[in-house]
Amino acid sequence: MTTDAVPDFEFSMMQLADSFFPTGMFSMSSGLEAILYETGRPDAAPLRDRMPQLLETYVTNQLGPVDAVLLSHAHDRAAQNDLGGIVEVDQLAHAMRTVKEARQASARSGSQLLRAVAALQPPAAILTDYIDAVRRGDATGSFPVALGVASQTIGIPKEPACVMFLYSAAVSIVGSALRLGLLDHLEGQRLIHHLATTVRETGRRSAGTPLAGLWQFDPEIQLFQIHHERLRSKMFLT
Amino acid sequence: MNQRRIPRVGIGGPVGSGKTMLIERIVPLLSEMGYRVAIISNDVVSKEDADRMRKNLATERGLVPADLVIGVATGGCPHTAVREDPSMNLSVVEELETKHPDLDLILIESGGDNITTTFSPALADYFIYIVDVSGGDKYPRKRGLGIENCDLLVVNKIDLAPYVGADLSVMERDARIVRGAKPTLFVNARTSEGVSAVVQQIVKNVLFDAKPKLAA
Ligand SMILES: Nc1nc2c(ncn2[C@@H]2O[C@H](COP(=O)(O)OP(=O)(O)OP(=O)(O)O)[C@@H](O)[C@H]2O)c(=O)[nH]1
Ligand SMILES: [Mg+2]
């Protein structure tokens, strides 16, 4: 194994954004499963028609203004080798997830993402420090924060990291829609294709938003994310 | 390597082959010997198996603390969750290792799946694959990565063999051809027949005959 050839950041982005990269994302639906159970049975056709708008709302009103902003601040703190700052953003991320199962899933996938990135090449000191903080219980390893720190330490700049996050989060939601039988494979790809501008612009905005500028407005999706926790029978973790 | 690593046994097999029931039979025997066990159950569509084991092993018999039976949903991809991307399971394992360092063993049930399932070596140290006879006696010779690669093959529901015309001696012979020297055991998980031999394999090959941590 060679460790001296460090890939350029575009290659690293492709690797991290790939759904094959092991972060457990395949087991989450971000509330879509609850939306299907509570509004899409027995006739899922109206929900299928709403998918483009729903996906857009996920990106512009939740993943962008909250998660991607947290990611970008974790990225900044990692660049300054500021573990205390990372832990603060991590705790904020954890506190902003009001649903227990979502909070737990985020911490679990984030901490495994850190392990996976640390295994790629000799890890930067700040990455190791953050992993140790998670292990000690001082931080949770919340997914967007973990991705911010991980991206910075392997050379992915802040704005591309935000875009990459939004892209893979949207792909993961589309993937769950496919497995829930809401879309076929071509509809799924078309949805992703049409998100290009939204993802890019939301990513740019998130990378420039101050921590005090976090916001979220998607009451319907959030209510379903809360309901998901109470579903009796479910395929997805969230 | 993690020094607090608790040995882990992965149990895979087709839907309904008896994975949960085997665990329900194994745990009391291990617990009688003083071993402390936690269970992670990867359910395909619900937490039913985790709830059932919690009721049968924790609530009613007190053999396992209720919080040590943990259900994990797999997004409809049971094989991914234990093979290509075991992240969620690994996180749960690490949480157990941190919070309960005195555990002797973690049993991980995979969601019911096809015969090509295997466990990631990063997740399980020992892999038990369980089939039942009701699919016919062809299974061992059909191979499949699960049957070929597992450390221990368990053929369950031997009580049903006469009803489906399955010949256990054919299964035993084919298993030997496909698996070489690796063991195959025949059990009836409903009556516990043959289950103590499964426990012996675990104690010998996973725990290496170590005394229970709390007794040592
Ligand atoms: N006759 C007979 N029935 C059995 C035996 N072992 C299990 N069963 C029954 O088979 C059914 C399935 O057993 P489970 O333990 O739930 O199987 P599983 O592999 O965990 O199933 P999934 O997790 O849903 O894939 C149950 O109704 C059991 O009572 C056996 O040895 N003989
Ligand atoms: Mg089961």
Tab-separated table of C-alpha atoms in Angstrom, chain B residues 11-182:
chain	number	residue	atom	x	y	z
B	11	ILE	CA	-25.390	-15.035	13.020
B	12	GLY	CA	-26.761	-14.924	9.488
B	13	GLY	CA	-29.221	-16.967	7.496
B	14	PRO	CA	-32.334	-16.871	5.333
B	15	VAL	CA	-35.592	-15.343	6.552
B	16	GLY	CA	-37.188	-17.473	9.252
B	17	SER	CA	-34.389	-20.058	9.483
B	18	GLY	CA	-34.250	-19.698	13.269
B	19	LYS	CA	-31.588	-17.030	13.961
B	20	THR	CA	-33.546	-15.392	16.764
B	21	MET	CA	-34.630	-18.675	18.306
B	22	LEU	CA	-31.071	-19.997	18.256
B	23	ILE	CA	-29.963	-16.887	20.169
B	24	GLU	CA	-32.830	-17.419	22.605
B	25	ARG	CA	-31.464	-20.923	23.254
B	26	ILE	CA	-27.769	-20.040	23.329
B	27	VAL	CA	-27.983	-17.162	25.787
B	28	PRO	CA	-29.430	-19.121	28.751
B	29	LEU	CA	-26.700	-21.766	28.403
B	30	LEU	CA	-23.947	-19.149	28.258
B	31	SER	CA	-25.513	-17.293	31.120
B	32	GLU	CA	-25.591	-20.486	33.225
B	33	MET	CA	-21.830	-20.733	32.668
B	34	GLY	CA	-21.491	-17.152	33.956
B	35	TYR	CA	-20.890	-15.388	30.631
B	36	ARG	CA	-22.467	-11.964	30.139
B	37	VAL	CA	-23.855	-11.439	26.663
B	38	ALA	CA	-25.324	-8.526	24.681
B	39	ILE	CA	-27.454	-8.937	21.560
B	40	ILE	CA	-27.692	-6.732	18.490
B	41	SER	CA	-30.552	-7.587	16.175
B	42	ASN	CA	-30.663	-6.300	12.596
B	43	ASP	CA	-34.317	-6.480	11.738
B	44	VAL	CA	-35.508	-6.016	8.204
B	45	VAL	CA	-38.832	-4.299	8.818
B	46	SER	CA	-39.352	-3.804	12.518
B	47	LYS	CA	-37.889	-4.178	15.949
B	48	GLU	CA	-39.968	-7.280	16.481
B	49	ASP	CA	-37.039	-9.671	16.997
B	50	ALA	CA	-35.288	-7.297	19.403
B	51	ASP	CA	-38.543	-6.810	21.300
B	52	ARG	CA	-39.139	-10.561	21.426
B	53	MET	CA	-35.641	-11.326	22.726
B	54	ARG	CA	-35.886	-8.498	25.233
B	55	LYS	CA	-39.126	-9.985	26.524
B	56	ASN	CA	-37.960	-13.618	26.539
B	57	LEU	CA	-34.421	-13.150	27.814
B	58	ALA	CA	-34.482	-9.891	29.745
B	59	THR	CA	-37.914	-9.070	31.104
B	60	GLU	CA	-39.108	-12.588	31.890
B	61	ARG	CA	-35.910	-14.376	32.855
B	62	GLY	CA	-33.506	-11.601	33.775
B	63	LEU	CA	-30.664	-13.240	31.827
B	64	VAL	CA	-29.635	-10.058	30.004
B	65	PRO	CA	-30.205	-6.443	31.054
B	66	ALA	CA	-32.987	-5.014	28.865
B	67	ASP	CA	-30.746	-2.276	27.449
B	68	LEU	CA	-28.304	-4.903	26.167
B	69	VAL	CA	-30.762	-6.135	23.545
B	70	ILE	CA	-30.492	-3.572	20.769
B	71	GLY	CA	-32.401	-3.407	17.486
B	72	VAL	CA	-30.877	-1.868	14.348
B	73	ALA	CA	-32.930	-1.050	11.225
B	74	THR	CA	-31.190	-1.715	7.930
B	75	GLY	CA	-33.023	0.362	5.318
B	76	GLY	CA	-34.091	-2.763	3.465
B	77	CYS	CA	-30.458	-3.825	2.938
B	78	PRO	CA	-29.689	-6.494	5.547
B	79	HIS	CA	-26.540	-7.716	3.795
B	80	THR	CA	-25.136	-4.177	3.405
B	81	ALA	CA	-25.551	-3.565	7.119
B	82	VAL	CA	-23.298	-6.466	8.091
B	83	ARG	CA	-20.953	-6.588	5.116
B	84	GLU	CA	-20.233	-3.568	2.850
B	85	ASP	CA	-21.163	-0.888	5.353
B	86	PRO	CA	-21.256	-2.182	8.919
B	87	SER	CA	-20.993	1.390	10.329
B	88	MET	CA	-24.197	1.370	12.315
B	89	ASN	CA	-23.486	-2.027	13.841
B	90	LEU	CA	-19.901	-1.040	14.615
B	91	SER	CA	-21.110	2.081	16.387
B	92	VAL	CA	-23.452	0.051	18.563
B	93	VAL	CA	-20.634	-2.418	19.309
B	94	GLU	CA	-18.310	0.435	20.292
B	95	GLU	CA	-20.965	1.928	22.552
B	96	LEU	CA	-21.309	-1.452	24.264
B	97	GLU	CA	-17.544	-1.774	24.629
B	98	THR	CA	-17.351	1.652	26.253
B	99	LYS	CA	-20.345	1.318	28.539
B	100	HIS	CA	-20.114	-2.389	29.377
B	101	PRO	CA	-16.455	-3.439	29.291
B	102	ASP	CA	-17.219	-6.496	31.423
B	103	LEU	CA	-19.336	-8.140	28.722
B	104	ASP	CA	-17.928	-11.488	27.560
B	105	LEU	CA	-19.626	-11.715	24.179
B	106	ILE	CA	-21.753	-9.816	21.669
B	107	LEU	CA	-24.154	-11.760	19.457
B	108	ILE	CA	-25.142	-9.993	16.225
B	109	GLU	CA	-28.169	-11.287	14.328
B	110	SER	CA	-28.270	-10.205	10.696
B	111	GLY	CA	-31.558	-9.523	8.969
B	112	GLY	CA	-32.927	-12.531	7.105
B	113	ASP	CA	-31.268	-12.644	3.705
B	114	ASN	CA	-30.125	-14.890	0.886
B	115	ILE	CA	-27.396	-17.525	0.970
B	116	THR	CA	-24.658	-15.159	-0.201
B	117	THR	CA	-24.634	-13.157	3.048
B	118	THR	CA	-21.374	-12.956	4.910
B	119	PHE	CA	-20.243	-10.793	7.813
B	120	SER	CA	-17.547	-8.165	7.453
B	121	PRO	CA	-14.500	-9.416	9.350
B	122	ALA	CA	-14.389	-5.916	10.869
B	123	LEU	CA	-17.742	-6.623	12.509
B	124	ALA	CA	-17.736	-10.311	13.502
B	125	ASP	CA	-14.888	-12.500	14.737
B	126	TYR	CA	-16.860	-15.677	14.181
B	127	PHE	CA	-19.629	-16.300	11.704
B	128	ILE	CA	-22.478	-18.764	12.196
B	129	TYR	CA	-24.714	-19.402	9.218
B	130	ILE	CA	-28.053	-21.048	9.915
B	131	VAL	CA	-30.328	-22.710	7.373
B	132	ASP	CA	-33.345	-24.846	8.035
B	133	VAL	CA	-34.318	-28.117	6.405
B	134	SER	CA	-37.618	-26.860	5.027
B	135	GLY	CA	-35.988	-25.522	1.858
B	136	GLY	CA	-34.969	-29.107	1.091
B	137	ASP	CA	-31.704	-30.988	1.561
B	138	LYS	CA	-30.106	-29.239	-1.428
B	139	TYR	CA	-28.841	-26.214	0.501
B	140	PRO	CA	-25.337	-27.250	1.500
B	141	ARG	CA	-24.479	-28.436	-1.995
B	142	LYS	CA	-25.855	-25.266	-3.584
B	143	ARG	CA	-22.985	-23.530	-1.831
B	144	GLY	CA	-23.355	-19.765	-1.558
B	145	LEU	CA	-20.798	-17.668	0.274
B	146	GLY	CA	-22.604	-17.870	3.605
B	147	ILE	CA	-22.678	-21.660	3.646
B	148	GLU	CA	-19.146	-22.006	2.320
B	149	ASN	CA	-17.410	-19.333	4.369
B	150	CYS	CA	-19.053	-19.508	7.763
B	151	ASP	CA	-17.054	-20.813	10.708
B	152	LEU	CA	-19.999	-22.909	11.823
B	153	LEU	CA	-22.926	-24.066	9.717
B	154	VAL	CA	-26.077	-24.831	11.676
B	155	VAL	CA	-28.858	-26.848	10.084
B	156	ASN	CA	-32.010	-26.102	12.047
B	157	LYS	CA	-35.530	-27.531	12.320
B	158	ILE	CA	-34.366	-31.117	11.953
B	159	ASP	CA	-37.742	-32.132	13.413
B	160	LEU	CA	-39.299	-31.024	10.112
B	161	ALA	CA	-37.030	-33.133	7.891
B	162	PRO	CA	-39.506	-36.036	7.446
B	163	TYR	CA	-42.255	-33.622	6.383
B	164	VAL	CA	-40.299	-32.046	3.577
B	165	GLY	CA	-38.438	-35.161	2.503
B	166	ALA	CA	-35.064	-33.778	3.541
B	167	ASP	CA	-32.333	-36.339	4.108
B	168	LEU	CA	-30.018	-35.141	6.875
B	169	SER	CA	-27.259	-37.545	5.881
B	170	VAL	CA	-27.201	-35.998	2.406
B	171	MET	CA	-26.901	-32.554	3.987
B	172	GLU	CA	-24.088	-33.733	6.216
B	173	ARG	CA	-22.195	-35.317	3.321
B	174	ASP	CA	-22.604	-32.273	1.044
B	175	ALA	CA	-21.595	-29.899	3.819
B	176	ARG	CA	-18.386	-31.849	4.289
B	177	ILE	CA	-17.650	-31.659	0.565
B	178	VAL	CA	-18.300	-27.927	0.389
B	179	ARG	CA	-16.846	-26.927	3.756
B	180	GLY	CA	-13.973	-29.330	4.254
B	181	ALA	CA	-13.024	-29.648	7.899
B	182	LYS	CA	-15.188	-26.757	9.119
